[in-house]
Coordinates of C-alpha atoms and ligand atoms in Angstrom, one line a residue:
M21 CA 21.0 -22.5 -9.5
K22 CA 17.7 -23.5 -7.9
L23 CA 15.2 -20.4 -7.9
L24 CA 12.3 -19.9 -5.3
T25 CA 9.0 -19.1 -6.9
I26 CA 6.3 -17.3 -5.1
P27 CA 3.1 -15.7 -6.2
G28 CA 3.1 -12.1 -7.4
V29 CA 2.8 -9.7 -4.6
I30 CA -0.3 -7.6 -4.4
D31 CA 0.2 -4.0 -2.9
V32 CA -3.4 -2.5 -1.9
H33 CA -2.0 0.8 -0.7
T34 CA -0.1 3.0 -3.2
H35 CA -0.3 6.6 -4.3
L36 CA 0.7 6.5 -8.0
R37 CA 0.3 10.6 -8.1
E38 CA -1.7 10.8 -11.5
P39 CA -3.4 13.0 -12.4
G40 CA -2.0 16.1 -10.8
A41 CA 1.2 15.3 -9.3
A42 CA 3.2 13.4 -12.1
Q43 CA 6.5 15.1 -11.1
K44 CA 6.4 12.6 -8.2
E45 CA 5.3 9.5 -10.2
D46 CA 3.0 8.6 -12.8
M47 CA 1.1 5.4 -13.5
A48 CA 3.8 3.9 -15.9
T49 CA 6.7 4.8 -13.9
G50 CA 5.0 3.6 -10.5
T51 CA 3.9 0.3 -11.9
R52 CA 7.3 -0.2 -13.6
A53 CA 8.8 0.3 -10.3
A54 CA 6.3 -2.2 -8.8
I55 CA 6.9 -4.9 -11.1
S56 CA 10.6 -4.7 -10.6
G57 CA 10.1 -5.5 -7.1
G58 CA 7.9 -8.4 -7.8
V59 CA 4.6 -6.6 -7.2
T60 CA 2.0 -7.8 -9.7
T61 CA -1.1 -5.9 -8.7
V62 CA -1.4 -2.5 -7.1
L63 CA -4.2 -0.5 -5.8
D64 CA -4.1 3.1 -6.1
M65 CA -5.4 5.6 -3.5
P66 CA -7.7 8.7 -4.2
N67 CA -5.9 11.7 -2.7
N68 CA -5.1 13.2 -5.9
P69 CA -4.9 17.2 -6.2
I70 CA -8.2 16.7 -7.9
P71 CA -9.4 13.7 -5.7
T72 CA -11.0 10.5 -7.0
S73 CA -14.3 11.3 -5.2
N74 CA -16.7 11.4 -8.5
P75 CA -17.3 9.1 -11.5
L76 CA -15.7 11.2 -13.9
A77 CA -12.4 11.6 -11.9
L78 CA -12.3 7.8 -11.6
K79 CA -13.2 7.5 -15.4
E80 CA -10.0 9.8 -16.0
K81 CA -7.9 7.4 -14.1
F82 CA -9.2 4.4 -16.1
K83 CA -8.2 6.3 -19.1
L84 CA -4.9 7.2 -18.1
A85 CA -4.0 3.7 -17.2
E86 CA -4.6 2.4 -20.7
N87 CA -1.7 0.9 -22.4
R88 CA 0.8 2.4 -19.9
I89 CA 0.8 -0.1 -17.2
Y90 CA 3.4 -2.6 -16.4
N91 CA 1.3 -4.6 -13.8
D92 CA -2.4 -5.1 -12.8
L93 CA -3.7 -1.7 -11.5
G94 CA -7.2 -1.2 -9.7
F95 CA -8.6 2.0 -7.8
H96 CA -9.9 3.0 -4.4
F97 CA -12.4 5.7 -4.2
A98 CA -12.5 8.6 -1.8
A99 CA -14.6 8.7 1.2
T100 CA -15.7 12.1 1.6
M101 CA -19.1 14.3 1.5
E102 CA -18.6 15.0 -2.1
A103 CA -18.0 11.2 -2.9
L104 CA -20.7 9.7 -0.9
P105 CA -23.5 10.3 -3.4
F106 CA -21.5 8.2 -5.9
F107 CA -20.7 5.1 -3.4
E108 CA -23.2 2.8 -5.1
E109 CA -22.7 3.8 -8.6
V110 CA -19.1 3.1 -8.6
K111 CA -19.1 0.0 -6.3
N112 CA -18.2 -2.5 -9.1
Q113 CA -15.3 -0.5 -10.3
V114 CA -13.3 0.2 -7.1
F115 CA -11.8 -1.9 -4.4
G116 CA -12.4 0.2 -1.3
Y117 CA -13.2 3.6 -0.2
K118 CA -10.6 5.4 1.6
L119 CA -11.5 7.7 4.8
Y120 CA -9.0 10.2 6.1
M121 CA -9.6 10.8 9.9
N122 CA -6.2 12.3 10.5
H123 CA -4.3 14.8 8.7
T124 CA -2.0 13.9 5.8
T125 CA -1.0 14.7 2.2
G126 CA -4.1 15.9 0.3
N127 CA -7.3 17.5 1.5
L128 CA -9.6 14.6 2.1
K129 CA -9.7 14.8 6.0
V130 CA -13.4 14.6 7.2
T131 CA -15.0 16.0 10.3
P132 CA -16.1 13.5 12.9
E133 CA -19.8 14.1 11.9
E134 CA -19.0 13.4 8.4
A135 CA -17.0 10.2 9.2
E136 CA -20.2 8.8 10.8
K137 CA -22.3 9.6 7.8
I138 CA -19.6 7.7 5.6
F139 CA -19.4 4.6 7.8
A140 CA -23.4 4.5 7.5
H141 CA -23.4 4.6 3.7
I142 CA -20.5 2.0 2.6
P143 CA -22.3 -0.5 0.2
N144 CA -22.9 -3.8 1.5
G145 CA -20.0 -6.1 1.3
K146 CA -17.7 -3.3 0.4
T147 CA -14.7 -2.1 2.3
L148 CA -14.0 1.1 4.1
I149 CA -10.3 1.7 4.5
V150 CA -9.5 3.9 7.2
H151 CA -6.7 6.2 8.1
A152 CA -7.1 6.5 11.9
E153 CA -4.3 7.1 14.6
D154 CA -4.5 6.2 18.3
E155 CA -7.8 7.4 19.8
T156 CA -9.1 8.1 16.3
L157 CA -8.7 4.5 15.6
D158 CA -10.9 3.4 18.7
R159 CA -13.8 5.9 17.4
A160 CA -13.3 4.3 13.9
I161 CA -13.8 0.9 15.6
E162 CA -16.8 2.2 17.4
L163 CA -18.4 3.5 14.3
A164 CA -17.9 0.2 12.5
G165 CA -19.4 -1.8 15.2
K166 CA -22.4 0.7 15.1
Y167 CA -23.1 0.4 11.3
R168 CA -21.7 -2.9 10.9
T169 CA -19.2 -1.5 8.4
K170 CA -16.6 -3.9 6.9
V171 CA -13.3 -2.0 7.8
H172 CA -9.7 -2.3 6.9
V173 CA -7.3 -0.3 9.0
A174 CA -4.2 1.3 7.0
H175 CA -1.0 1.3 8.2
L176 CA -0.9 0.4 11.9
T177 CA 2.0 1.8 13.5
S178 CA 1.9 1.2 17.4
K179 CA 1.4 -1.8 19.9
Q180 CA -1.6 0.3 21.1
E181 CA -3.2 0.3 17.7
L182 CA -2.6 -3.3 17.1
M183 CA -4.3 -4.2 20.5
S184 CA -7.3 -2.1 19.5
V185 CA -7.6 -4.0 16.5
V186 CA -7.2 -7.4 18.0
K187 CA -9.9 -6.8 20.6
A188 CA -12.1 -5.8 17.7
K189 CA -11.3 -9.0 15.8
K190 CA -12.1 -11.1 18.9
S191 CA -15.5 -9.4 19.4
G192 CA -16.4 -10.7 16.1
M193 CA -16.1 -7.5 13.8
N194 CA -15.4 -7.6 10.1
I195 CA -12.2 -5.8 10.6
T196 CA -8.6 -6.3 9.2
C197 CA -5.4 -4.4 9.0
E198 CA -2.1 -3.7 7.3
V199 CA 1.2 -2.8 8.4
T200 CA 4.1 -1.0 6.2
P201 CA 7.6 -2.0 5.7
N202 CA 8.3 1.5 6.9
N203 CA 7.2 0.6 10.3
L204 CA 8.7 -2.9 10.1
F205 CA 12.3 -1.8 9.0
L206 CA 12.4 1.8 10.5
T207 CA 11.7 3.4 13.9
D208 CA 11.9 6.9 15.4
E209 CA 15.4 6.3 15.9
D210 CA 16.1 6.6 12.2
I211 CA 14.6 10.1 11.7
K212 CA 18.0 11.5 12.7
R213 CA 19.8 9.8 10.2
I214 CA 17.4 9.9 7.4
G215 CA 15.8 13.5 8.2
A216 CA 13.0 14.6 5.6
Y217 CA 13.2 11.2 3.7
A218 CA 11.9 9.5 6.8
V219 CA 9.0 11.9 7.4
M220 CA 5.6 10.4 6.8
K221 CA 1.9 10.0 8.2
P222 CA 1.5 8.2 10.6
V223 CA 5.1 9.1 12.0
L224 CA 7.5 6.5 12.7
K225 CA 7.3 4.8 16.1
T226 CA 9.5 3.3 18.9
Q227 CA 11.4 0.0 18.7
M228 CA 8.9 -1.4 21.3
D229 CA 6.0 -0.7 18.8
Q230 CA 8.0 -2.4 15.8
D231 CA 8.6 -5.4 17.9
A232 CA 5.0 -5.7 18.5
L233 CA 4.1 -5.4 14.8
W234 CA 6.5 -8.1 13.9
E235 CA 4.9 -10.5 16.6
G236 CA 1.5 -9.5 15.3
L237 CA 2.5 -10.6 11.9
R238 CA 4.2 -13.8 13.2
E239 CA 0.7 -14.5 15.0
G240 CA -1.4 -13.9 11.9
L241 CA -3.0 -10.8 13.7
I242 CA -2.0 -8.5 10.9
D243 CA -3.7 -9.5 7.6
I244 CA -1.6 -7.4 5.0
V245 CA 1.7 -5.8 4.3
A246 CA 1.0 -3.0 1.9
T247 CA 3.6 -0.2 1.3
D248 CA 1.8 3.0 1.3
H249 CA 4.2 4.0 -1.6
A250 CA 3.9 7.7 -1.3
P251 CA 6.8 9.2 -3.6
H252 CA 7.6 13.0 -3.4
T253 CA 10.5 14.5 -5.4
I254 CA 13.9 15.0 -3.8
E255 CA 13.4 19.0 -4.4
E256 CA 10.0 18.8 -2.6
K257 CA 11.5 16.6 0.3
E258 CA 14.5 19.1 0.7
N259 CA 12.1 22.0 1.2
S260 CA 12.7 22.3 4.8
E261 CA 9.7 24.7 5.4
N262 CA 7.0 22.4 3.4
S263 CA 8.4 19.0 3.3
P264 CA 5.6 16.7 2.3
F265 CA 4.7 13.4 4.3
G266 CA 5.2 10.2 2.6
V267 CA 8.1 7.9 1.2
P268 CA 8.1 5.6 -1.6
G269 CA 8.3 1.7 -0.9
V270 CA 6.7 -0.2 -3.8
E271 CA 9.8 -1.8 -5.2
T272 CA 11.8 -2.5 -1.9
S273 CA 8.8 -4.3 -0.1
L274 CA 9.6 -7.8 -1.4
P275 CA 13.2 -7.4 -1.0
L276 CA 13.0 -6.5 2.5
L277 CA 10.5 -9.1 3.5
L278 CA 12.5 -11.8 1.8
T279 CA 15.5 -10.7 3.7
A280 CA 13.3 -11.0 7.0
V281 CA 12.3 -14.6 5.8
A282 CA 16.2 -15.1 5.3
E283 CA 16.9 -13.9 9.0
K284 CA 13.9 -16.2 10.1
R285 CA 11.9 -13.1 11.5
I286 CA 8.8 -14.5 9.5
S287 CA 8.2 -17.7 7.7
L288 CA 8.1 -17.9 3.9
E289 CA 4.4 -18.9 4.3
T290 CA 3.5 -15.7 6.3
L291 CA 5.2 -13.7 3.6
I292 CA 3.0 -15.3 1.0
T293 CA -0.2 -15.1 3.3
V294 CA 0.2 -11.2 3.8
T295 CA 1.6 -10.3 0.3
N296 CA -0.9 -12.3 -1.9
T297 CA -3.6 -14.5 -0.2
N298 CA -4.9 -12.2 2.3
P299 CA -5.0 -9.0 0.0
R300 CA -6.5 -11.2 -2.7
R301 CA -9.6 -12.3 -0.4
I302 CA -10.0 -9.1 1.5
F303 CA -10.1 -6.9 -1.6
S304 CA -11.7 -9.5 -4.0
I305 CA -8.7 -9.1 -6.2
P306 CA -9.2 -11.2 -9.5
E307 CA -7.0 -14.1 -9.9
Q308 CA -3.7 -13.8 -11.9
L309 CA -3.0 -17.0 -14.0
D310 CA 0.7 -17.8 -14.5
T311 CA 1.8 -14.7 -12.5
Y312 CA 4.9 -15.3 -10.2
V313 CA 8.4 -14.2 -9.1
E314 CA 11.6 -16.2 -9.2
I315 CA 14.2 -15.4 -6.7
D316 CA 17.7 -16.4 -6.0
T317 CA 17.7 -16.5 -2.3
S318 CA 21.4 -16.6 -1.9
Q319 CA 22.3 -13.4 -3.6
K320 CA 23.1 -10.4 -1.6
Y321 CA 22.9 -6.7 -2.4
V322 CA 22.5 -3.3 -0.8
L323 CA 19.6 -0.9 -1.6
S324 CA 20.7 2.3 -3.0
N325 CA 19.0 5.4 -4.4
D326 CA 20.8 5.0 -7.9
K327 CA 18.8 1.8 -8.5
I328 CA 15.6 3.0 -7.6
V329 CA 13.0 2.6 -10.6
S330 CA 10.4 4.9 -9.0
K331 CA 10.5 8.3 -10.6
C332 CA 11.3 9.9 -7.4
G333 CA 14.6 8.3 -7.4
W334 CA 15.2 7.6 -3.8
T335 CA 14.3 5.3 -0.9
P336 CA 14.3 5.5 3.0
F337 CA 16.0 2.1 2.9
A338 CA 19.0 3.1 1.2
G339 CA 22.2 1.3 2.6
M340 CA 20.1 -1.7 3.8
Q341 CA 21.6 -5.0 3.1
I342 CA 19.2 -7.4 1.3
K343 CA 19.2 -11.4 1.1
G344 CA 17.4 -12.6 -1.9
K345 CA 17.4 -11.2 -5.6
I346 CA 14.2 -11.0 -7.9
M347 CA 15.5 -12.7 -11.1
S348 CA 12.1 -12.8 -13.1
V349 CA 8.8 -11.6 -12.8
Y350 CA 6.0 -13.3 -14.9
L351 CA 2.7 -11.6 -15.5
H352 CA -0.1 -13.4 -17.4
G353 CA 2.2 -15.9 -18.5
R354 CA 4.7 -13.3 -20.1
K355 CA 8.2 -12.5 -18.7
I356 CA 8.3 -9.0 -17.6
V357 CA 11.4 -8.7 -15.6
D358 CA 14.4 -10.7 -16.8
N359 CA 17.5 -10.7 -14.5
G360 CA 16.2 -7.6 -12.5
K361 CA 15.6 -5.4 -15.7
V362 CA 12.0 -4.5 -16.8
F363 CA 11.1 -5.3 -20.3
E364 CA 9.6 -2.0 -22.2
Q365 CA 6.2 -3.1 -23.2
P366 CA 3.3 -2.2 -20.5
T367 CA 1.1 -5.2 -20.7
G368 CA -0.6 -4.8 -17.3
K369 CA -4.5 -4.9 -17.1
I370 CA -6.8 -2.2 -15.4
I371 CA -8.6 -4.6 -12.8
T372 CA -12.1 -4.3 -11.2
P373 CA -13.2 -6.4 -8.2
A374 CA -14.0 -10.1 -8.8
I375 CA -17.7 -10.8 -7.9
Ligands
NCD17 C1 0.6 10.0 1.8 C2 0.8 10.8 0.6 O1 2.0 11.4 0.5 O2 -0.1 10.7 -0.5 N1 1.6 10.4 2.9 C3 2.1 9.7 3.9 O3 2.8 10.2 4.6 N2 1.8 8.4 3.9 C4 -0.8 10.1 2.4 C5 -1.4 9.1 3.1 O4 -1.3 7.8 2.6 O5 -1.9 9.2 4.2
ZN18 ZN1 -1.3 6.3 1.9

């Protein structure tokens, strides 16, 4: 059997939930899920119940990760008024600063006035990651232009948003963007079928929007595929009055993208660019030697909740047919995944940006 070898996937947008919400996921289970899906680096978001908005909270994350992670793990810092005085101090330890301009899980949304101060204070060369939807995205682009802030737009969902980013790129701004598999493989039509398990922020958009996102990927206008892995327990999701936003995705991303390559929706070259080359360059992720994924491109299987490695135990992609099975994953020269199974030793490293 001839296997396809590709570089380990980098996922720059995950919520590993520790500390504060370990019933949903923790650093061990989240990185284990990631490596089982060929993801060898993850970056973790700061919207924990006690947010990563000061050096002590960041230190706590570094400590929690010690000897518990199955792939390489780095952190983003919050972009709130509480966090702002520490932006310079933590700049060599974090990959990006996450700004919430719209409402979602957590309590990090800022006012328009606060957002402007944050754009003005991002350290030189560092990246501000923005959760900004629709007109809010236009406002974010305006502020990035005014303060010459390096901006990365999280989870693009619509044709309109893609057009805004493309226009900004053409004007010479330092702006990049990502799309999630949620928006590439699901639309608002799926909400009826999947219910609470398809509830996320931003919300799923139309088929027309999804087509535009695929076209954007093929044309090289979208820089990164990142999962926005946002696990919640089944019990939490089933709570009809208070069902939280967010779906898991770290372990299903590469299988779905391999299927898209098999179906010729994108090229293998594009897959590698948006899952490895671009994320590494944009976020200064250190080089990983002897780190790669071996795939049997001929094997087919169906995604199902009972095979999910993440602590949450479900996937919005259950029932989808996959073409291309991850056979092994090597991290720093060691085989961590063999025939689809994860070895028990957590040998991942905590990472900080390459200078
Ligand atoms: C995320 C979460 O649950 O932390 N939810 C989501 O719907 N995407 C928050 C976020 O990334 O905005
Ligand atoms: Zn997110």
